[in-house]
């Protein structure tokens, strides 16, 4: 009986591994079918991203992502943030345009400003709305300020689109 249980556990583990491998392969294939998109990853976290080469305002970046059947990228976990962290001067899908002080990701979910995640992904003291219309979030947009901070949406930066597959 013990051997049977061990065999079942091994087979289940093998099935999970095959399933994860199949999902990764599917992501890779679907991502490669989207012109300009590439797989970016940190550990087991993978994202299908397009890095805009032209500087655009936040609204222009959103429109370009939409035209590519994608959205501005969401980095709502520490693993996902580690993907974007080394990429300077990029808009991401986070803003407080609708309600000042309520930061929404591009999928409509809200970032808890008291969370540990917020403390790890934003530069200390950010977001701060220090200047008028600082409603959009960019990564590492000033050399002195690594990580995320709020910036005027009319500023122009490169941007990351995320293909949700």
GROMACS .gro file of C-alpha atoms in nm:
model
  165
    1UNK     CA    1   0.000   0.000   0.000
    2UNK     CA    2   0.284   0.239   0.088
    3UNK     CA    3   0.449   0.174  -0.250
    4UNK     CA    4   0.122   0.248  -0.429
    5UNK     CA    5   0.088   0.581  -0.247
    6UNK     CA    6   0.448   0.672  -0.334
    7UNK     CA    7   0.386   0.578  -0.698
    8UNK     CA    8   0.072   0.792  -0.711
    9UNK     CA    9   0.258   1.089  -0.560
   10UNK     CA   10   0.543   1.051  -0.809
   11UNK     CA   11   0.299   1.031  -1.102
   12UNK     CA   12   0.107   1.336  -0.978
   13UNK     CA   13   0.433   1.529  -0.943
   14UNK     CA   14   0.536   1.425  -1.295
   15UNK     CA   15   0.197   1.534  -1.430
   16UNK     CA   16   0.230   1.877  -1.265
   17UNK     CA   17   0.580   1.915  -1.417
   18UNK     CA   18   0.451   1.821  -1.764
   19UNK     CA   19   0.155   2.057  -1.724
   20UNK     CA   20   0.382   2.347  -1.621
   21UNK     CA   21   0.615   2.272  -1.913
   22UNK     CA   22   0.320   2.266  -2.153
   23UNK     CA   23   0.195   2.600  -2.017
   24UNK     CA   24   0.542   2.757  -2.057
   25UNK     CA   25   0.570   2.627  -2.413
   26UNK     CA   26   0.220   2.756  -2.494
   27UNK     CA   27   0.312   3.099  -2.352
   28UNK     CA   28   0.633   3.105  -2.555
   29UNK     CA   29   0.459   3.008  -2.879
   30UNK     CA   30   0.171   3.252  -2.836
   31UNK     CA   31   0.409   3.531  -2.735
   32UNK     CA   32   0.635   3.474  -3.038
   33UNK     CA   33   0.328   3.500  -3.263
   34UNK     CA   34   0.284   3.861  -3.147
   35UNK     CA   35   0.519   4.089  -3.341
   36UNK     CA   36   0.774   4.258  -3.116
   37UNK     CA   37   0.676   4.071  -2.800
   38UNK     CA   38   0.926   3.862  -2.606
   39UNK     CA   39   0.921   3.646  -2.296
   40UNK     CA   40   1.075   3.813  -1.991
   41UNK     CA   41   1.115   3.625  -1.669
   42UNK     CA   42   1.227   3.614  -1.310
   43UNK     CA   43   1.247   3.265  -1.162
   44UNK     CA   44   0.930   3.081  -1.259
   45UNK     CA   45   0.741   3.405  -1.332
   46UNK     CA   46   0.718   3.473  -1.706
   47UNK     CA   47   0.557   3.763  -1.890
   48UNK     CA   48   0.500   3.833  -2.260
   49UNK     CA   49   0.612   4.195  -2.301
   50UNK     CA   50   0.667   4.453  -2.572
   51UNK     CA   51   0.917   4.729  -2.494
   52UNK     CA   52   0.817   5.043  -2.681
   53UNK     CA   53   1.119   5.202  -2.847
   54UNK     CA   54   0.969   5.548  -2.888
   55UNK     CA   55   0.898   5.788  -2.604
   56UNK     CA   56   0.526   5.846  -2.561
   57UNK     CA   57   0.295   6.009  -2.309
   58UNK     CA   58   0.108   5.773  -2.080
   59UNK     CA   59  -0.213   5.801  -2.285
   60UNK     CA   60  -0.023   5.745  -2.612
   61UNK     CA   61   0.149   5.442  -2.458
   62UNK     CA   62  -0.190   5.302  -2.347
   63UNK     CA   63  -0.327   5.351  -2.700
   64UNK     CA   64  -0.026   5.180  -2.857
   65UNK     CA   65  -0.062   4.882  -2.623
   66UNK     CA   66  -0.433   4.859  -2.706
   67UNK     CA   67  -0.351   4.863  -3.079
   68UNK     CA   68  -0.124   4.561  -3.011
   69UNK     CA   69  -0.409   4.375  -2.833
   70UNK     CA   70  -0.235   4.421  -2.501
   71UNK     CA   71  -0.228   4.658  -2.205
   72UNK     CA   72   0.032   4.857  -2.017
   73UNK     CA   73   0.214   4.595  -1.812
   74UNK     CA   74   0.114   4.507  -1.457
   75UNK     CA   75   0.387   4.431  -1.204
   76UNK     CA   76   0.167   4.345  -0.904
   77UNK     CA   77   0.399   4.089  -0.743
   78UNK     CA   78   0.757   4.122  -0.629
   79UNK     CA   79   0.864   3.861  -0.886
   80UNK     CA   80   0.702   4.058  -1.168
   81UNK     CA   81   0.855   4.383  -1.039
   82UNK     CA   82   1.199   4.223  -1.054
   83UNK     CA   83   1.143   4.184  -1.429
   84UNK     CA   84   1.086   4.558  -1.481
   85UNK     CA   85   1.324   4.686  -1.213
   86UNK     CA   86   1.635   4.699  -1.436
   87UNK     CA   87   1.446   4.867  -1.724
   88UNK     CA   88   1.488   5.245  -1.699
   89UNK     CA   89   1.247   5.511  -1.820
   90UNK     CA   90   0.933   5.305  -1.881
   91UNK     CA   91   0.565   5.363  -1.819
   92UNK     CA   92   0.382   5.073  -1.656
   93UNK     CA   93   0.010   5.008  -1.612
   94UNK     CA   94  -0.046   5.187  -1.280
   95UNK     CA   95  -0.204   5.529  -1.222
   96UNK     CA   96  -0.435   5.733  -1.001
   97UNK     CA   97  -0.603   5.924  -1.284
   98UNK     CA   98  -0.960   5.829  -1.183
   99UNK     CA   99  -0.922   5.906  -0.810
  100UNK     CA  100  -0.625   6.091  -0.660
  101UNK     CA  101  -0.439   5.864  -0.421
  102UNK     CA  102  -0.607   5.542  -0.540
  103UNK     CA  103  -0.359   5.361  -0.763
  104UNK     CA  104  -0.519   5.119  -1.007
  105UNK     CA  105  -0.341   4.863  -1.220
  106UNK     CA  106  -0.435   4.839  -1.589
  107UNK     CA  107  -0.671   4.550  -1.504
  108UNK     CA  108  -0.867   4.770  -1.258
  109UNK     CA  109  -0.729   4.616  -0.939
  110UNK     CA  110  -0.609   4.854  -0.666
  111UNK     CA  111  -0.261   4.870  -0.517
  112UNK     CA  112  -0.280   4.882  -0.136
  113UNK     CA  113  -0.052   5.174  -0.045
  114UNK     CA  114   0.004   5.019   0.300
  115UNK     CA  115   0.119   4.684   0.159
  116UNK     CA  116   0.468   4.539   0.176
  117UNK     CA  117   0.461   4.521  -0.203
  118UNK     CA  118   0.417   4.899  -0.231
  119UNK     CA  119   0.709   4.953   0.007
  120UNK     CA  120   0.933   4.728  -0.204
  121UNK     CA  121   0.845   4.856  -0.551
  122UNK     CA  122   0.819   5.233  -0.497
  123UNK     CA  123   1.110   5.463  -0.427
  124UNK     CA  124   1.088   5.577  -0.060
  125UNK     CA  125   0.838   5.862  -0.021
  126UNK     CA  126   0.665   5.783  -0.350
  127UNK     CA  127   0.403   5.819  -0.478
  128UNK     CA  128   0.383   6.173  -0.350
  129UNK     CA  129   0.199   6.390  -0.607
  130UNK     CA  130   0.473   6.650  -0.555
  131UNK     CA  131   0.399   6.820  -0.886
  132UNK     CA  132   0.065   6.890  -1.047
  133UNK     CA  133  -0.077   6.601  -1.247
  134UNK     CA  134   0.160   6.332  -1.112
  135UNK     CA  135  -0.096   6.063  -1.181
  136UNK     CA  136   0.098   5.802  -1.379
  137UNK     CA  137   0.367   5.561  -1.266
  138UNK     CA  138   0.699   5.500  -1.435
  139UNK     CA  139   0.998   5.290  -1.345
  140UNK     CA  140   1.342   5.436  -1.284
  141UNK     CA  141   1.266   5.751  -1.482
  142UNK     CA  142   1.536   5.956  -1.311
  143UNK     CA  143   1.881   5.817  -1.241
  144UNK     CA  144   1.860   5.934  -0.881
  145UNK     CA  145   1.529   5.755  -0.829
  146UNK     CA  146   1.547   5.383  -0.900
  147UNK     CA  147   1.218   5.193  -0.865
  148UNK     CA  148   0.867   5.328  -0.925
  149UNK     CA  149   0.741   5.681  -0.874
  150UNK     CA  150   0.455   5.898  -0.987
  151UNK     CA  151   0.513   6.135  -1.275
  152UNK     CA  152   0.307   6.374  -1.487
  153UNK     CA  153   0.120   6.169  -1.748
  154UNK     CA  154   0.226   6.416  -2.019
  155UNK     CA  155   0.595   6.329  -1.975
  156UNK     CA  156   0.730   6.097  -2.241
  157UNK     CA  157   0.902   5.766  -2.174
  158UNK     CA  158   0.928   5.425  -2.331
  159UNK     CA  159   0.665   5.179  -2.209
  160UNK     CA  160   0.592   4.812  -2.153
  161UNK     CA  161   0.290   4.643  -2.304
  162UNK     CA  162   0.179   4.308  -2.163
  163UNK     CA  163   0.013   4.043  -2.374
  164UNK     CA  164  -0.219   3.848  -2.145
  165UNK     CA  165  -0.211   3.488  -2.261
   0.00000   0.00000   0.00000
